[in-house]
PDB file of C-alpha atoms and ligand atoms in Angstrom:
ATOM      1  CA  MET A 291      18.094 -14.493   0.712  1.00 92.00           C
ATOM      2  CA  ASP A 292      19.427 -12.495   3.888  1.00 98.00           C
ATOM      3  CA  LEU A 293      17.558  -9.163   3.242  1.00 98.00           C
ATOM      4  CA  GLY A 294      20.054  -7.512   6.028  1.00 98.00           C
ATOM      5  CA  ILE A 295      17.152  -5.557   7.669  1.00 98.00           C
ATOM      6  CA  SER A 296      16.995  -7.625  10.690  1.00 98.00           C
ATOM      7  CA  GLY A 297      16.338  -5.608  14.022  1.00 98.00           C
ATOM      8  CA  LYS A 298      15.106  -2.516  12.142  1.00 99.00           C
ATOM      9  CA  ARG A 299      11.720  -1.176  13.022  1.00 98.00           C
ATOM     10  CA  ALA A 300       8.830  -0.387  10.289  1.00 99.00           C
ATOM     11  CA  LEU A 301       5.473   1.156  10.540  1.00 99.00           C
ATOM     12  CA  VAL A 302       2.983  -0.603   8.437  1.00 99.00           C
ATOM     13  CA  CYS A 303      -0.259   1.248   7.671  1.00 99.00           C
ATOM     14  CA  ALA A 304      -3.671  -0.165   7.150  1.00 98.00           C
ATOM     15  CA  SER A 305      -2.423  -3.686   8.107  1.00 98.00           C
ATOM     16  CA  SER A 306      -4.528  -5.846  10.105  1.00 98.00           C
ATOM     17  CA  LYS A 307      -5.668  -7.534   6.629  1.00 97.00           C
ATOM     18  CA  GLY A 308      -4.631  -7.903   2.943  1.00 98.00           C
ATOM     19  CA  LEU A 309      -1.660  -6.262   1.143  1.00 98.00           C
ATOM     20  CA  GLY A 310      -0.638  -4.187   4.107  1.00 98.00           C
ATOM     21  CA  PHE A 311      -1.117  -7.354   6.439  1.00 98.00           C
ATOM     22  CA  GLY A 312       1.110  -9.285   3.576  1.00 98.00           C
ATOM     23  CA  CYS A 313       3.787  -6.432   3.538  1.00 99.00           C
ATOM     24  CA  ALA A 314       4.021  -6.600   7.617  1.00 99.00           C
ATOM     25  CA  GLU A 315       4.134 -10.533   7.563  1.00 98.00           C
ATOM     26  CA  ALA A 316       7.071 -10.448   5.183  1.00 99.00           C
ATOM     27  CA  LEU A 317       9.261  -7.980   6.934  1.00 99.00           C
ATOM     28  CA  ALA A 318       8.485  -9.884  10.206  1.00 99.00           C
ATOM     29  CA  LYS A 319      10.017 -12.624   8.722  1.00 98.00           C
ATOM     30  CA  ALA A 320      12.930 -10.857   7.882  1.00 98.00           C
ATOM     31  CA  GLY A 321      13.251 -10.135  11.475  1.00 98.00           C
ATOM     32  CA  VAL A 322      11.992  -6.387  11.459  1.00 99.00           C
ATOM     33  CA  ASP A 323       9.935  -5.397  14.314  1.00 99.00           C
ATOM     34  CA  VAL A 324       6.646  -3.886  13.280  1.00 99.00           C
ATOM     35  CA  VAL A 325       4.080  -1.142  14.182  1.00 99.00           C
ATOM     36  CA  ILE A 326       0.764  -2.182  12.189  1.00 99.00           C
ATOM     37  CA  CYS A 327      -2.584  -0.150  12.509  1.00 98.00           C
ATOM     38  CA  ALA A 328      -5.966  -0.654  11.568  1.00 98.00           C
ATOM     39  CA  ARG A 329      -9.420   0.780  12.208  1.00 98.00           C
ATOM     40  CA  THR A 330     -11.246  -2.443  13.672  1.00 98.00           C
ATOM     41  CA  GLU A 331      -9.875  -3.996  16.992  1.00 98.00           C
ATOM     42  CA  ALA A 332     -10.543  -7.434  16.429  1.00 98.00           C
ATOM     43  CA  PRO A 333      -8.841  -7.961  13.153  1.00 98.00           C
ATOM     44  CA  LEU A 334      -5.878  -5.988  14.475  1.00 98.00           C
ATOM     45  CA  ALA A 335      -5.465  -8.249  17.729  1.00 98.00           C
ATOM     46  CA  ALA A 336      -5.401 -11.168  15.420  1.00 98.00           C
ATOM     47  CA  ALA A 337      -2.804  -9.579  13.148  1.00 98.00           C
ATOM     48  CA  LYS A 338      -0.670  -8.821  16.171  1.00 98.00           C
ATOM     49  CA  ALA A 339      -0.731 -12.323  17.411  1.00 98.00           C
ATOM     50  CA  THR A 340       0.065 -14.081  14.220  1.00 98.00           C
ATOM     51  CA  LEU A 341       3.027 -11.553  13.560  1.00 98.00           C
ATOM     52  CA  GLU A 342       4.312 -11.710  17.212  1.00 98.00           C
ATOM     53  CA  ALA A 343       4.301 -15.442  16.670  1.00 98.00           C
ATOM     54  CA  LEU A 344       7.325 -14.847  13.787  1.00 98.00           C
ATOM     55  CA  GLY A 345       9.634 -13.775  16.887  1.00 98.00           C
ATOM     56  CA  VAL A 346       9.301  -9.712  16.178  1.00 98.00           C
ATOM     57  CA  SER A 347       7.906  -7.098  18.459  1.00 98.00           C
ATOM     58  CA  VAL A 348       4.740  -5.679  17.121  1.00 98.00           C
ATOM     59  CA  THR A 349       3.303  -2.748  18.198  1.00 98.00           C
ATOM     60  CA  ALA A 350      -0.777  -2.407  17.046  1.00 99.00           C
ATOM     61  CA  VAL A 351      -2.536   1.089  16.615  1.00 98.00           C
ATOM     62  CA  ALA A 352      -6.010   1.100  16.426  1.00 98.00           C
ATOM     63  CA  ALA A 353      -6.621   4.281  14.476  1.00 98.00           C
ATOM     64  CA  ASP A 354      -8.018   6.016  11.167  1.00 98.00           C
ATOM     65  CA  VAL A 355      -4.362   6.820   9.568  1.00 98.00           C
ATOM     66  CA  THR A 356      -6.382   9.004   7.182  1.00 98.00           C
ATOM     67  CA  THR A 357      -7.136  11.396   9.849  1.00 98.00           C
ATOM     68  CA  ASP A 358      -5.005  14.001  11.601  1.00 98.00           C
ATOM     69  CA  ALA A 359      -5.683  12.609  14.929  1.00 98.00           C
ATOM     70  CA  GLY A 360      -5.472   9.124  13.717  1.00 98.00           C
ATOM     71  CA  ARG A 361      -2.080   9.514  12.030  1.00 98.00           C
ATOM     72  CA  ALA A 362      -0.669  11.668  15.016  1.00 98.00           C
ATOM     73  CA  ASP A 363      -1.600   8.587  17.253  1.00 98.00           C
ATOM     74  CA  VAL A 364      -0.106   5.769  14.863  1.00 98.00           C
ATOM     75  CA  LEU A 365       3.373   7.983  14.266  1.00 98.00           C
ATOM     76  CA  ALA A 366       3.848   8.783  18.110  1.00 98.00           C
ATOM     77  CA  GLN A 367       2.998   5.301  19.078  1.00 98.00           C
ATOM     78  CA  ALA A 368       5.860   4.557  16.145  1.00 98.00           C
ATOM     79  CA  GLY A 369       8.406   6.623  17.298  1.00 98.00           C
ATOM     80  CA  ASP A 370      11.487   6.846  15.019  1.00 98.00           C
ATOM     81  CA  VAL A 371      11.152   3.803  12.204  1.00 98.00           C
ATOM     82  CA  ASP A 372      13.780   2.722   9.591  1.00 99.00           C
ATOM     83  CA  ILE A 373      11.010   1.807   7.052  1.00 99.00           C
ATOM     84  CA  LEU A 374       7.433   3.069   6.191  1.00 99.00           C
ATOM     85  CA  VAL A 375       5.037   1.027   4.108  1.00 99.00           C
ATOM     86  CA  THR A 376       2.107   3.616   3.421  1.00 99.00           C
ATOM     87  CA  ASN A 377      -1.537   1.970   2.939  1.00 98.00           C
ATOM     88  CA  ALA A 378      -5.237   2.827   3.309  1.00 98.00           C
ATOM     89  CA  GLY A 379      -8.499   1.665   1.781  1.00 95.00           C
ATOM     90  CA  GLY A 380      -9.146   2.615  -1.732  1.00 94.00           C
ATOM     91  CA  PRO A 381     -12.062   4.887  -2.945  1.00 94.00           C
ATOM     92  CA  PRO A 382     -15.260   3.379  -4.165  1.00 91.00           C
ATOM     93  CA  PRO A 383     -15.504   2.812  -8.019  1.00 89.00           C
ATOM     94  CA  GLY A 384     -18.250   4.868  -9.885  1.00 93.00           C
ATOM     95  CA  ASN A 385     -18.396   6.830 -12.851  1.00 94.00           C
ATOM     96  CA  TRP A 386     -17.486  10.685 -13.715  1.00 96.00           C
ATOM     97  CA  ALA A 387     -21.011  11.776 -13.601  1.00 97.00           C
ATOM     98  CA  ASP A 388     -21.056  10.270  -9.938  1.00 95.00           C
ATOM     99  CA  TRP A 389     -18.183  12.465  -8.411  1.00 97.00           C
ATOM    100  CA  GLU A 390     -18.549  15.800  -6.620  1.00 98.00           C
ATOM    101  CA  ARG A 391     -15.907  17.980  -5.181  1.00 98.00           C
ATOM    102  CA  ASP A 392     -16.023  16.438  -1.840  1.00 98.00           C
ATOM    103  CA  ASP A 393     -15.821  12.928  -3.550  1.00 98.00           C
ATOM    104  CA  PHE A 394     -12.300  14.063  -4.827  1.00 98.00           C
ATOM    105  CA  MET A 395     -11.230  15.467  -1.660  1.00 98.00           C
ATOM    106  CA  GLY A 396     -11.928  12.342   0.366  1.00 98.00           C
ATOM    107  CA  ALA A 397      -9.740  10.415  -2.175  1.00 98.00           C
ATOM    108  CA  ILE A 398      -6.591  13.369  -1.897  1.00 98.00           C
ATOM    109  CA  ASP A 399      -7.029  13.218   1.464  1.00 98.00           C
ATOM    110  CA  ALA A 400      -6.854   9.132   1.908  1.00 98.00           C
ATOM    111  CA  ASN A 401      -4.727   8.206  -0.712  1.00 98.00           C
ATOM    112  CA  MET A 402      -2.356  11.444  -1.483  1.00 98.00           C
ATOM    113  CA  LEU A 403      -2.270  13.574   1.349  1.00 98.00           C
ATOM    114  CA  THR A 404      -2.068  10.754   4.105  1.00 98.00           C
ATOM    115  CA  PRO A 405       1.204   9.328   2.584  1.00 99.00           C
ATOM    116  CA  ILE A 406       2.822  12.360   1.891  1.00 99.00           C
ATOM    117  CA  MET A 407       2.079  13.720   5.643  1.00 98.00           C
ATOM    118  CA  LEU A 408       3.430  10.427   6.510  1.00 99.00           C
ATOM    119  CA  ILE A 409       6.585  10.397   4.515  1.00 99.00           C
ATOM    120  CA  LYS A 410       6.980  14.002   5.664  1.00 98.00           C
ATOM    121  CA  ALA A 411       6.741  12.750   9.311  1.00 98.00           C
ATOM    122  CA  VAL A 412       9.596  10.087   9.101  1.00 99.00           C
ATOM    123  CA  LEU A 413      12.056  11.357   6.498  1.00 99.00           C
ATOM    124  CA  PRO A 414      14.191  13.699   9.307  1.00 98.00           C
ATOM    125  CA  HIS A 415      15.078  10.580  11.051  1.00 98.00           C
ATOM    126  CA  MET A 416      15.917   8.588   8.272  1.00 99.00           C
ATOM    127  CA  ILE A 417      18.029  11.275   6.773  1.00 98.00           C
ATOM    128  CA  ASP A 418      19.824  12.195   9.806  1.00 98.00           C
ATOM    129  CA  GLN A 419      20.670   8.023   9.961  1.00 98.00           C
ATOM    130  CA  GLY A 420      21.593   7.963   6.470  1.00 98.00           C
ATOM    131  CA  TRP A 421      19.184   5.069   5.892  1.00 99.00           C
ATOM    132  CA  GLY A 422      15.437   4.491   5.243  1.00 99.00           C
ATOM    133  CA  ARG A 423      13.104   2.809   3.086  1.00 99.00           C
ATOM    134  CA  ILE A 424       9.814   3.778   1.972  1.00 99.00           C
ATOM    135  CA  VAL A 425       7.097   1.922   0.036  1.00 99.00           C
ATOM    136  CA  ASN A 426       3.844   3.257  -1.000  1.00 99.00           C
ATOM    137  CA  ILE A 427       0.922   1.098  -1.890  1.00 98.00           C
ATOM    138  CA  THR A 428      -1.006   2.674  -4.996  1.00 98.00           C
ATOM    139  CA  SER A 429      -2.416   0.619  -7.805  1.00 97.00           C
ATOM    140  CA  GLN A 430      -1.966  -0.792 -11.403  1.00 97.00           C
ATOM    141  CA  TYR A 431      -4.194   2.195 -12.396  1.00 95.00           C
ATOM    142  CA  VAL A 432      -1.787   4.467 -12.186  1.00 95.00           C
ATOM    143  CA  LYS A 433       0.068   2.980 -15.013  1.00 95.00           C
ATOM    144  CA  GLY A 434      -3.179   2.060 -17.219  1.00 92.00           C
ATOM    145  CA  PRO A 435      -6.522   3.530 -17.480  1.00 87.00           C
ATOM    146  CA  SER A 436      -9.893   2.521 -15.559  1.00 91.00           C
ATOM    147  CA  GLY A 437     -12.728   4.808 -15.943  1.00 92.00           C
ATOM    148  CA  ILE A 438     -14.643   3.502 -12.838  1.00 92.00           C
ATOM    149  CA  LEU A 439     -11.761   4.120 -10.448  1.00 93.00           C
ATOM    150  CA  GLY A 440     -11.190   7.861 -11.411  1.00 95.00           C
ATOM    151  CA  LEU A 441     -11.219   8.847  -7.520  1.00 97.00           C
ATOM    152  CA  SER A 442      -8.137   6.284  -6.698  1.00 96.00           C
ATOM    153  CA  ASN A 443      -6.453   7.259 -10.429  1.00 95.00           C
ATOM    154  CA  THR A 444      -6.646  11.112  -9.547  1.00 96.00           C
ATOM    155  CA  ALA A 445      -5.368  10.762  -5.482  1.00 98.00           C
ATOM    156  CA  ARG A 446      -2.782   8.429  -6.547  1.00 98.00           C
ATOM    157  CA  ALA A 447      -1.248  10.126  -9.769  1.00 97.00           C
ATOM    158  CA  GLY A 448      -0.581  13.025  -7.480  1.00 98.00           C
ATOM    159  CA  LEU A 449       1.083  10.967  -5.030  1.00 98.00           C
ATOM    160  CA  THR A 450       3.195   9.239  -7.815  1.00 98.00           C
ATOM    161  CA  GLY A 451       4.207  12.601  -9.048  1.00 98.00           C
ATOM    162  CA  TYR A 452       5.413  13.581  -5.345  1.00 98.00           C
ATOM    163  CA  VAL A 453       7.519  10.586  -4.941  1.00 98.00           C
ATOM    164  CA  ALA A 454       9.224  10.947  -8.381  1.00 98.00           C
ATOM    165  CA  GLY A 455      10.379  14.268  -7.392  1.00 98.00           C
ATOM    166  CA  THR A 456      11.150  13.898  -3.598  1.00 98.00           C
ATOM    167  CA  SER A 457      12.900  10.278  -4.174  1.00 99.00           C
ATOM    168  CA  ARG A 458      15.446  12.168  -6.234  1.00 98.00           C
ATOM    169  CA  ASP A 459      15.785  14.744  -3.424  1.00 98.00           C
ATOM    170  CA  VAL A 460      16.639  12.276  -0.465  1.00 98.00           C
ATOM    171  CA  ALA A 461      18.449   9.511  -2.367  1.00 98.00           C
ATOM    172  CA  LYS A 462      21.740  11.194  -1.347  1.00 98.00           C
ATOM    173  CA  HIS A 463      21.272  10.320   2.419  1.00 98.00           C
ATOM    174  CA  GLY A 464      20.307   6.946   1.783  1.00 98.00           C
ATOM    175  CA  VAL A 465      16.703   7.097   1.919  1.00 99.00           C
ATOM    176  CA  THR A 466      14.841   5.345  -0.903  1.00 99.00           C
ATOM    177  CA  ILE A 467      10.848   5.795  -1.861  1.00 99.00           C
ATOM    178  CA  ASN A 468       9.064   3.383  -4.205  1.00 99.00           C
ATOM    179  CA  ASN A 469       5.705   2.961  -5.152  1.00 98.00           C
ATOM    180  CA  MET A 470       4.166  -0.585  -5.393  1.00 98.00           C
ATOM    181  CA  LEU A 471       1.264  -0.918  -7.786  1.00 98.00           C
ATOM    182  CA  PRO A 472      -1.051  -3.941  -7.336  1.00 98.00           C
ATOM    183  CA  GLY A 473      -3.178  -5.518  -9.761  1.00 97.00           C
ATOM    184  CA  ILE A 474      -5.977  -7.646  -8.500  1.00 95.00           C
ATOM    185  CA  HIS A 475      -5.141  -9.582  -5.581  1.00 97.00           C
ATOM    186  CA  ALA A 476      -6.949 -12.078  -3.475  1.00 95.00           C
ATOM    187  CA  THR A 477      -7.934  -9.927  -0.487  1.00 95.00           C
ATOM    188  CA  ASP A 478     -11.404  -8.621   1.084  1.00 92.00           C
ATOM    189  CA  ARG A 479     -11.273  -5.674  -1.530  1.00 85.00           C
ATOM    190  CA  ALA A 480     -11.273  -8.375  -4.207  1.00 90.00           C
ATOM    191  CA  VAL A 481     -14.018 -10.072  -2.673  1.00 92.00           C
ATOM    192  CA  SER A 482     -16.205  -6.696  -2.142  1.00 87.00           C
ATOM    193  CA  LEU A 483     -15.673  -6.156  -6.213  1.00 84.00           C
ATOM    194  CA  ASP A 484     -16.074  -9.675  -7.196  1.00 91.00           C
ATOM    195  CA  THR A 485     -19.591  -9.673  -5.576  1.00 93.00           C
ATOM    196  CA  GLY A 486     -20.274  -6.069  -6.952  1.00 89.00           C
ATOM    197  CA  LEU A 487     -19.348  -7.553 -10.486  1.00 89.00           C
ATOM    198  CA  ALA A 488     -21.778 -10.919  -9.997  1.00 94.00           C
ATOM    199  CA  THR A 489     -24.641  -8.478  -8.709  1.00 94.00           C
ATOM    200  CA  LYS A 490     -24.201  -6.404 -11.900  1.00 90.00           C
ATOM    201  CA  GLU A 491     -23.618  -9.254 -14.481  1.00 93.00           C
ATOM    202  CA  GLY A 492     -26.516 -11.280 -12.702  1.00 96.00           C
ATOM    203  CA  VAL A 493     -24.044 -14.150 -12.324  1.00 95.00           C
ATOM    204  CA  SER A 494     -22.481 -16.265  -9.133  1.00 96.00           C
ATOM    205  CA  PHE A 495     -19.559 -15.045  -7.246  1.00 93.00           C
ATOM    206  CA  ASN A 496     -17.513 -17.713  -8.450  1.00 94.00           C
ATOM    207  CA  GLU A 497     -18.429 -17.049 -12.263  1.00 95.00           C
ATOM    208  CA  ALA A 498     -17.707 -13.066 -11.402  1.00 94.00           C
ATOM    209  CA  ARG A 499     -13.908 -13.977 -10.100  1.00 94.00           C
ATOM    210  CA  ALA A 500     -13.219 -16.355 -13.376  1.00 95.00           C
ATOM    211  CA  MET A 501     -14.182 -13.727 -15.239  1.00 94.00           C
ATOM    212  CA  ARG A 502     -11.924 -11.385 -13.586  1.00 94.00           C
ATOM    213  CA  SER A 503      -8.913 -13.881 -13.579  1.00 96.00           C
ATOM    214  CA  ALA A 504      -9.541 -14.638 -17.298  1.00 96.00           C
ATOM    215  CA  SER A 505      -8.937 -11.361 -17.757  1.00 94.00           C
ATOM    216  CA  ILE A 506      -5.169 -11.515 -16.382  1.00 97.00           C
ATOM    217  CA  PRO A 507      -2.298 -12.978 -18.367  1.00 98.00           C
ATOM    218  CA  ALA A 508      -1.220 -14.911 -15.462  1.00 98.00           C
ATOM    219  CA  GLY A 509      -5.171 -16.310 -15.320  1.00 97.00           C
ATOM    220  CA  ARG A 510      -4.808 -15.907 -11.648  1.00 97.00           C
ATOM    221  CA  TYR A 511      -5.139 -13.155  -8.700  1.00 97.00           C
ATOM    222  CA  GLY A 512      -1.921 -12.273  -6.948  1.00 98.00           C
ATOM    223  CA  THR A 513      -1.286 -13.175  -3.389  1.00 98.00           C
ATOM    224  CA  VAL A 514      -0.772 -11.141  -0.202  1.00 98.00           C
ATOM    225  CA  GLU A 515       2.617 -13.177   0.264  1.00 98.00           C
ATOM    226  CA  GLU A 516       3.684 -12.380  -3.020  1.00 98.00           C
ATOM    227  CA  PHE A 517       3.293  -8.858  -2.769  1.00 98.00           C
ATOM    228  CA  GLY A 518       4.467  -8.863   0.754  1.00 98.00           C
ATOM    229  CA  SER A 519       8.102 -10.353  -0.426  1.00 98.00           C
ATOM    230  CA  THR A 520       8.106  -7.981  -3.169  1.00 98.00           C
ATOM    231  CA  CYS A 521       8.034  -4.751  -0.599  1.00 99.00           C
ATOM    232  CA  ALA A 522      10.711  -6.831   1.724  1.00 99.00           C
ATOM    233  CA  PHE A 523      12.866  -6.791  -1.081  1.00 98.00           C
ATOM    234  CA  LEU A 524      12.378  -3.244  -1.727  1.00 99.00           C
ATOM    235  CA  CYS A 525      12.925  -2.240   1.922  1.00 99.00           C
ATOM    236  CA  SER A 526      16.077  -4.627   2.172  1.00 99.00           C
ATOM    237  CA  GLN A 527      19.679  -3.693   1.920  1.00 98.00           C
ATOM    238  CA  HIS A 528      19.767  -5.164  -1.530  1.00 98.00           C
ATOM    239  CA  ALA A 529      17.548  -2.461  -2.963  1.00 98.00           C
ATOM    240  CA  GLY A 530      19.401   0.618  -2.078  1.00 98.00           C
ATOM    241  CA  PHE A 531      20.144   1.767  -5.683  1.00 98.00           C
ATOM    242  CA  ILE A 532      16.236   1.549  -6.704  1.00 98.00           C
ATOM    243  CA  VAL A 533      14.940   5.028  -6.595  1.00 99.00           C
ATOM    244  CA  GLY A 534      11.410   6.218  -7.689  1.00 98.00           C
ATOM    245  CA  GLN A 535      10.303   3.541  -9.365  1.00 98.00           C
ATOM    246  CA  ASN A 536       6.765   2.444 -10.118  1.00 98.00           C
ATOM    247  CA  VAL A 537       6.654  -1.631  -9.485  1.00 98.00           C
ATOM    248  CA  LEU A 538       3.782  -3.268 -11.004  1.00 98.00           C
ATOM    249  CA  LEU A 539       2.472  -6.532  -9.309  1.00 98.00           C
ATOM    250  CA  ASP A 540      -0.444  -7.191 -12.141  1.00 98.00           C
ATOM    251  CA  GLY A 541       0.168 -10.549 -13.432  1.00 98.00           C
ATOM    252  CA  GLY A 542       0.461  -8.893 -16.700  1.00 98.00           C
ATOM    253  CA  PHE A 543      -2.689  -7.341 -16.858  1.00 97.00           C
ATOM    254  CA  ILE A 544      -1.761  -3.629 -17.953  1.00 96.00           C
ATOM    255  CA  GLY A 545      -0.950  -3.670 -21.381  1.00 92.00           C
ATOM    256  CA  CYS A 546       2.203  -1.546 -21.879  1.00 88.00           C
ATOM    257  CA  THR A 547       5.742  -2.293 -22.931  1.00 88.00           C
ATOM    258  CA  MET A 548       7.881  -0.295 -20.365  1.00 83.00           C
TER     259      MET A 548
HETATM  260  P1  NAP J 743      -8.081  -4.855   2.493  1.00 81.31           P
HETATM  261  O1  NAP J 743      -8.489  -6.405   2.053  1.00 81.31           O
HETATM  262  O2  NAP J 743     -10.011  -4.184   2.209  1.00 81.31           O
HETATM  263  O3  NAP J 743      -7.472  -4.533   3.749  1.00 81.31           O
HETATM  264  C1  NAP J 743      -7.411  -3.095   4.030  1.00 81.31           C
HETATM  265  C2  NAP J 743      -6.835  -3.199   5.524  1.00 81.31           C
HETATM  266  O4  NAP J 743      -6.589  -1.632   5.798  1.00 81.31           O
HETATM  267  C3  NAP J 743      -7.461  -3.734   6.611  1.00 81.31           C
HETATM  268  O5  NAP J 743      -6.766  -4.133   7.658  1.00 81.31           O
HETATM  269  C4  NAP J 743      -8.175  -2.211   7.056  1.00 81.31           C
HETATM  270  O6  NAP J 743      -8.639  -2.529   7.999  1.00 81.31           O
HETATM  271  C5  NAP J 743      -7.130  -1.294   6.945  1.00 81.31           C
HETATM  272  N1  NAP J 743      -7.552  -0.008   6.378  1.00 81.31           N
HETATM  273  C6  NAP J 743      -8.449   0.642   5.718  1.00 81.31           C
HETATM  274  N2  NAP J 743      -8.558   1.994   5.779  1.00 81.31           N
HETATM  275  C7  NAP J 743      -7.918   2.145   7.033  1.00 81.31           C
HETATM  276  C8  NAP J 743      -7.791   3.557   7.407  1.00 81.31           C
HETATM  277  N3  NAP J 743      -8.154   4.598   6.969  1.00 81.31           N
HETATM  278  N4  NAP J 743      -6.757   3.287   8.500  1.00 81.31           N
HETATM  279  C9  NAP J 743      -6.395   2.366   9.073  1.00 81.31           C
HETATM  280  N5  NAP J 743      -6.436   1.175   8.444  1.00 81.31           N
HETATM  281  C10 NAP J 743      -7.057   1.568   7.221  1.00 81.31           C
HETATM  282  O7  NAP J 743      -7.352  -3.936   1.243  1.00 81.31           O
HETATM  283  P2  NAP J 743      -6.308  -4.425   0.436  1.00 81.31           P
HETATM  284  O8  NAP J 743      -6.650  -5.095  -0.814  1.00 81.31           O
HETATM  285  O9  NAP J 743      -5.114  -4.837   1.252  1.00 81.31           O
HETATM  286  O10 NAP J 743      -5.976  -3.021  -0.484  1.00 81.31           O
HETATM  287  C11 NAP J 743      -4.910  -2.150   0.187  1.00 81.31           C
HETATM  288  C12 NAP J 743      -5.067  -0.701  -1.065  1.00 81.31           C
HETATM  289  O11 NAP J 743      -4.341  -1.419  -2.267  1.00 81.31           O
HETATM  290  C13 NAP J 743      -5.815  -0.218  -1.149  1.00 81.31           C
HETATM  291  O12 NAP J 743      -5.932   1.452  -1.222  1.00 81.31           O
HETATM  292  C14 NAP J 743      -6.627  -0.846  -2.528  1.00 81.31           C
HETATM  293  O13 NAP J 743      -7.366   0.234  -3.130  1.00 81.31           O
HETATM  294  C15 NAP J 743      -5.565  -1.191  -3.283  1.00 81.31           C
HETATM  295  N6  NAP J 743      -5.328  -1.957  -4.241  1.00 81.31           N
HETATM  296  C16 NAP J 743      -6.009  -3.103  -4.121  1.00 81.31           C
HETATM  297  C17 NAP J 743      -5.980  -3.901  -4.862  1.00 81.31           C
HETATM  298  C18 NAP J 743      -6.156  -5.848  -4.709  1.00 81.31           C
HETATM  299  O14 NAP J 743      -7.096  -6.539  -5.852  1.00 81.31           O
HETATM  300  N7  NAP J 743      -6.441  -6.308  -3.656  1.00 81.31           N
HETATM  301  C19 NAP J 743      -5.589  -3.528  -6.582  1.00 81.31           C
HETATM  302  C20 NAP J 743      -5.380  -2.154  -6.243  1.00 81.31           C
HETATM  303  C21 NAP J 743      -5.060  -1.494  -5.533  1.00 81.31           C
HETATM  304  P3  NAP J 743      -9.909  -1.509   8.743  1.00 81.31           P
HETATM  305  O15 NAP J 743     -10.897  -1.418   7.835  1.00 81.31           O
HETATM  306  O16 NAP J 743     -10.083  -2.474  10.189  1.00 81.31           O
HETATM  307  O17 NAP J 743      -9.476  -0.328   9.194  1.00 81.31           O
END
């Protein structure tokens, strides 16, 4: 399917690996020039080379997108963009008794205020030109409960509320804002969670992964390619009537009818 976005320019945050990279790659395959960022130089350079091989222009910015200075750098090098994909590393798991005010503030900064500030920065140009696409990577736990990911739940619920209202406000300008809610995907984050489960349960890494896979109705982890393709569709010309939605990609894990 021709997504109708060849020649557009996208800023995809936290994108040297994992879900962010999957989104950048799918957009690049659709002919979109991409600006990517991450904190660590070597994987960022490798991602840039992979994306450039797809024949698009790639700008790579080594920066922490959750800091004011890092975000300013990324936005300055990105310039005016047609598409924004927000993303950053997720908060650590834990327990309600572990978390102090500073832990919540860190999560809120990284996973709520960072995307909100990025959205605020790109909206004026998108509104002026009458076209824009914004996708936020959040989590399946926005839809269903998880005790151990309370920091993530708290911050992402705030972002979800902001998007619900703001997306309706800007839709008349041809700008859509939607969220993608990943379930378990085969990325470094999943490796780290599987390793933690293996240690906790006294089982091997493969046994831990099999346990988590068995908890998903699809019986497997999602792939970054599946995730990226969905993102590219939400950023396409075809998705202009999809406004303020929370698109769950979880292999059926979250038990909800709607
Ligand atoms: P990942 O494989 O660990 O990749 C994270 C990417 O983001 C890397 O390129 C990393 O590079 C970059 N990054 C992280 N923090 C950054 C920061 N502050 N500034 C700039 N770049 C940053 O993670 P993932 O699995 O793709 O997860 C992406 C998001 O989806 C996270 O918020 C995660 O909590 C959420 N999520 C993931 C899953 C899953 O199963 N994978 C499920 C639910 C939710 P550097 O480390 O070099 O900066």
